[in-house]
PDB file of C-alpha atoms in Angstrom:
ATOM      1  CA  UNK A  16       8.877 -51.831 -53.631  1.00  0.00           C
ATOM      2  CA  UNK A  17       9.763 -53.471 -50.748  1.00  0.00           C
ATOM      3  CA  UNK A  18       8.214 -57.605 -49.750  1.00  0.00           C
ATOM      4  CA  UNK A  19       9.182 -60.086 -47.520  1.00  0.00           C
ATOM      5  CA  UNK A  20       8.019 -63.673 -48.335  1.00  0.00           C
ATOM      6  CA  UNK A  21       8.658 -65.685 -45.475  1.00  0.00           C
ATOM      7  CA  UNK A  22       8.436 -70.014 -45.283  1.00  0.00           C
ATOM      8  CA  UNK A  23       9.541 -72.793 -43.988  1.00  0.00           C
ATOM      9  CA  UNK A  24       7.402 -73.051 -40.262  1.00  0.00           C
ATOM     10  CA  UNK A  25       5.480 -76.199 -39.552  1.00  0.00           C
ATOM     11  CA  UNK A  26       4.884 -78.602 -36.141  1.00  0.00           C
ATOM     12  CA  UNK A  27       7.312 -80.940 -34.849  1.00  0.00           C
ATOM     13  CA  UNK A  28       8.082 -82.524 -31.932  1.00  0.00           C
ATOM     14  CA  UNK A  29      10.748 -82.436 -29.319  1.00  0.00           C
ATOM     15  CA  UNK A  30      14.308 -82.621 -31.099  1.00  0.00           C
ATOM     16  CA  UNK A  31      13.260 -82.066 -34.802  1.00  0.00           C
ATOM     17  CA  UNK A  32      14.360 -79.502 -37.251  1.00  0.00           C
ATOM     18  CA  UNK A  33      13.298 -76.938 -39.437  1.00  0.00           C
ATOM     19  CA  UNK A  34      14.323 -74.481 -41.892  1.00  0.00           C
ATOM     20  CA  UNK A  35      13.028 -71.215 -42.295  1.00  0.00           C
ATOM     21  CA  UNK A  36      13.052 -68.910 -45.724  1.00  0.00           C
ATOM     22  CA  UNK A  37      12.618 -65.512 -45.942  1.00  0.00           C
ATOM     23  CA  UNK A  38      13.500 -64.201 -49.260  1.00  0.00           C
ATOM     24  CA  UNK A  39      13.535 -60.327 -49.831  1.00  0.00           C
ATOM     25  CA  UNK A  40      12.023 -58.498 -53.203  1.00  0.00           C
ATOM     26  CA  UNK A  41      12.636 -55.066 -54.912  1.00  0.00           C
ATOM     27  CA  UNK A  42      16.229 -54.107 -53.217  1.00  0.00           C
ATOM     28  CA  UNK A  43      18.210 -54.555 -55.672  1.00  0.00           C
ATOM     29  CA  UNK A  44      19.942 -51.461 -55.188  1.00  0.00           C
ATOM     30  CA  UNK A  45      20.110 -51.782 -51.349  1.00  0.00           C
ATOM     31  CA  UNK A  46      22.530 -52.618 -48.758  1.00  0.00           C
ATOM     32  CA  UNK A  47      20.756 -54.373 -45.864  1.00  0.00           C
ATOM     33  CA  UNK A  48      20.413 -56.379 -42.998  1.00  0.00           C
ATOM     34  CA  UNK A  49      18.352 -59.034 -41.993  1.00  0.00           C
ATOM     35  CA  UNK A  50      16.885 -60.756 -39.355  1.00  0.00           C
ATOM     36  CA  UNK A  51      15.247 -63.163 -37.365  1.00  0.00           C
ATOM     37  CA  UNK A  52      12.547 -62.130 -34.363  1.00  0.00           C
ATOM     38  CA  UNK A  53       9.682 -64.452 -33.226  1.00  0.00           C
ATOM     39  CA  UNK A  54       6.502 -63.831 -30.640  1.00  0.00           C
ATOM     40  CA  UNK A  55       5.198 -66.317 -27.915  1.00  0.00           C
ATOM     41  CA  UNK A  56       2.160 -66.272 -27.162  1.00  0.00           C
ATOM     42  CA  UNK A  57       0.592 -63.300 -25.028  1.00  0.00           C
ATOM     43  CA  UNK A  58       4.740 -62.851 -25.122  1.00  0.00           C
ATOM     44  CA  UNK A  59       6.323 -59.921 -26.179  1.00  0.00           C
ATOM     45  CA  UNK A  60       8.577 -60.166 -29.747  1.00  0.00           C
ATOM     46  CA  UNK A  61      11.831 -61.159 -28.907  1.00  0.00           C
ATOM     47  CA  UNK A  62      15.818 -61.379 -31.004  1.00  0.00           C
ATOM     48  CA  UNK A  63      16.289 -64.117 -32.876  1.00  0.00           C
ATOM     49  CA  UNK A  64      19.239 -63.885 -34.936  1.00  0.00           C
ATOM     50  CA  UNK A  65      21.311 -61.174 -37.449  1.00  0.00           C
ATOM     51  CA  UNK A  66      23.170 -61.170 -40.165  1.00  0.00           C
ATOM     52  CA  UNK A  67      24.391 -57.244 -41.030  1.00  0.00           C
ATOM     53  CA  UNK A  68      25.516 -56.591 -44.667  1.00  0.00           C
ATOM     54  CA  UNK A  69      29.149 -57.630 -43.537  1.00  0.00           C
ATOM     55  CA  UNK A  70      28.110 -61.213 -42.845  1.00  0.00           C
ATOM     56  CA  UNK A  71      28.195 -60.665 -38.988  1.00  0.00           C
ATOM     57  CA  UNK A  72      25.882 -62.735 -37.224  1.00  0.00           C
ATOM     58  CA  UNK A  73      24.786 -62.314 -33.363  1.00  0.00           C
ATOM     59  CA  UNK A  74      22.241 -64.704 -31.602  1.00  0.00           C
ATOM     60  CA  UNK A  75      20.195 -65.084 -28.955  1.00  0.00           C
ATOM     61  CA  UNK A  76      21.424 -67.275 -25.620  1.00  0.00           C
ATOM     62  CA  UNK A  77      18.635 -69.313 -26.011  1.00  0.00           C
ATOM     63  CA  UNK A  78      19.800 -70.953 -29.678  1.00  0.00           C
ATOM     64  CA  UNK A  79      23.071 -70.841 -29.610  1.00  0.00           C
ATOM     65  CA  UNK A  80      24.210 -73.205 -31.070  1.00  0.00           C
ATOM     66  CA  UNK A  81      20.495 -74.696 -32.445  1.00  0.00           C
ATOM     67  CA  UNK A  82      19.771 -72.313 -34.954  1.00  0.00           C
ATOM     68  CA  UNK A  83      21.815 -71.115 -37.854  1.00  0.00           C
ATOM     69  CA  UNK A  84      21.722 -67.935 -40.004  1.00  0.00           C
ATOM     70  CA  UNK A  85      22.836 -68.342 -43.197  1.00  0.00           C
ATOM     71  CA  UNK A  86      22.316 -66.550 -46.326  1.00  0.00           C
ATOM     72  CA  UNK A  87      21.294 -67.337 -49.586  1.00  0.00           C
ATOM     73  CA  UNK A  88      24.026 -67.124 -52.684  1.00  0.00           C
ATOM     74  CA  UNK A  89      21.622 -63.986 -54.262  1.00  0.00           C
ATOM     75  CA  UNK A  90      22.416 -62.882 -51.040  1.00  0.00           C
ATOM     76  CA  UNK A  91      18.387 -61.429 -50.766  1.00  0.00           C
ATOM     77  CA  UNK A  92      17.087 -64.291 -48.873  1.00  0.00           C
ATOM     78  CA  UNK A  93      17.775 -65.389 -45.722  1.00  0.00           C
ATOM     79  CA  UNK A  94      16.982 -68.329 -44.046  1.00  0.00           C
ATOM     80  CA  UNK A  95      16.808 -70.102 -40.285  1.00  0.00           C
ATOM     81  CA  UNK A  96      18.282 -73.784 -39.554  1.00  0.00           C
ATOM     82  CA  UNK A  97      16.759 -74.954 -36.522  1.00  0.00           C
ATOM     83  CA  UNK A  98      17.932 -77.580 -34.879  1.00  0.00           C
ATOM     84  CA  UNK A  99      17.567 -79.521 -31.685  1.00  0.00           C
ATOM     85  CA  UNK A 100      13.665 -77.631 -31.323  1.00  0.00           C
ATOM     86  CA  UNK A 101      13.106 -77.101 -27.855  1.00  0.00           C
ATOM     87  CA  UNK A 102       9.023 -76.915 -26.931  1.00  0.00           C
ATOM     88  CA  UNK A 103      10.107 -72.928 -25.652  1.00  0.00           C
ATOM     89  CA  UNK A 104      10.769 -72.377 -29.193  1.00  0.00           C
ATOM     90  CA  UNK A 105       7.002 -72.449 -30.981  1.00  0.00           C
ATOM     91  CA  UNK A 106       6.582 -68.583 -31.305  1.00  0.00           C
ATOM     92  CA  UNK A 107       5.297 -66.945 -35.131  1.00  0.00           C
ATOM     93  CA  UNK A 108       8.887 -66.110 -36.417  1.00  0.00           C
ATOM     94  CA  UNK A 109       9.501 -63.099 -38.019  1.00  0.00           C
ATOM     95  CA  UNK A 110      11.633 -61.770 -40.423  1.00  0.00           C
ATOM     96  CA  UNK A 111      13.197 -57.935 -40.969  1.00  0.00           C
ATOM     97  CA  UNK A 112      14.706 -56.452 -43.355  1.00  0.00           C
ATOM     98  CA  UNK A 113      16.746 -53.891 -42.493  1.00  0.00           C
ATOM     99  CA  UNK A 114      17.919 -51.367 -45.663  1.00  0.00           C
ATOM    100  CA  UNK A 115      20.701 -48.796 -44.509  1.00  0.00           C
ATOM    101  CA  UNK A 116      21.865 -48.102 -47.709  1.00  0.00           C
ATOM    102  CA  UNK A 117      22.990 -47.903 -51.252  1.00  0.00           C
ATOM    103  CA  UNK A 118      24.264 -46.192 -54.713  1.00  0.00           C
ATOM    104  CA  UNK A 119      21.270 -46.679 -56.406  1.00  0.00           C
ATOM    105  CA  UNK A 120      18.613 -47.355 -53.783  1.00  0.00           C
ATOM    106  CA  UNK A 121      16.199 -44.465 -53.077  1.00  0.00           C
ATOM    107  CA  UNK A 122      15.852 -42.805 -50.247  1.00  0.00           C
ATOM    108  CA  UNK A 123      12.342 -44.127 -49.430  1.00  0.00           C
ATOM    109  CA  UNK A 124      13.299 -47.091 -48.751  1.00  0.00           C
ATOM    110  CA  UNK A 125      15.069 -46.537 -46.045  1.00  0.00           C
ATOM    111  CA  UNK A 126      13.336 -48.913 -42.933  1.00  0.00           C
ATOM    112  CA  UNK A 127      12.994 -51.530 -41.703  1.00  0.00           C
ATOM    113  CA  UNK A 128      10.834 -53.895 -43.348  1.00  0.00           C
ATOM    114  CA  UNK A 129       8.859 -57.246 -41.288  1.00  0.00           C
ATOM    115  CA  UNK A 130       7.662 -60.654 -43.347  1.00  0.00           C
ATOM    116  CA  UNK A 131       4.103 -61.700 -42.490  1.00  0.00           C
ATOM    117  CA  UNK A 132       5.498 -64.080 -39.819  1.00  0.00           C
ATOM    118  CA  UNK A 133       5.960 -68.105 -40.347  1.00  0.00           C
ATOM    119  CA  UNK A 134       4.162 -70.530 -37.459  1.00  0.00           C
ATOM    120  CA  UNK A 135       7.074 -72.982 -35.240  1.00  0.00           C
ATOM    121  CA  UNK A 136       5.174 -75.619 -33.339  1.00  0.00           C
ATOM    122  CA  UNK A 137       7.334 -78.256 -31.178  1.00  0.00           C
ATOM    123  CA  UNK A 138       5.523 -80.024 -29.477  1.00  0.00           C
ATOM    124  CA  UNK A 139       7.295 -82.023 -26.776  1.00  0.00           C
TER     125      UNK A 139
END
C-alpha cells in the first residue's frame, strides 16, 4: 500500500525558513516523480516544485531562488527547503507522488497520490 507522510509545517515570521519533508512507503519497486503543491484559503491548489525520476527539478516562478527541493539518500523522501519566507507563502502544503512504472511495480500502483498536508503560516 502506498502511503505519504508529510511533516515540517509550522508558524514563522517573514524572512524565516522551514524545511518540509515527505516520506513515501510501499514504493520500493516503482519509478516515480515527486512534487509539492500548496493551497491558500480561498484559492486553488497550485504547483510549487517537482523533482522527477531523472532528478530534473522545476520551480514555480513565485518560489524560485527561495525554495529548494531535494531527495533523501533513499530517494523515497523529498524535502522542500523554504527560505526567505513571505506572508504570501502561507498555505497548506501537499506532497504529491506520481508512480509512473517500474519492472516489479504492481500495475495498479500507477497513479497519483497525495499527502495529508502540512500547514505553513508566515506572519509579517
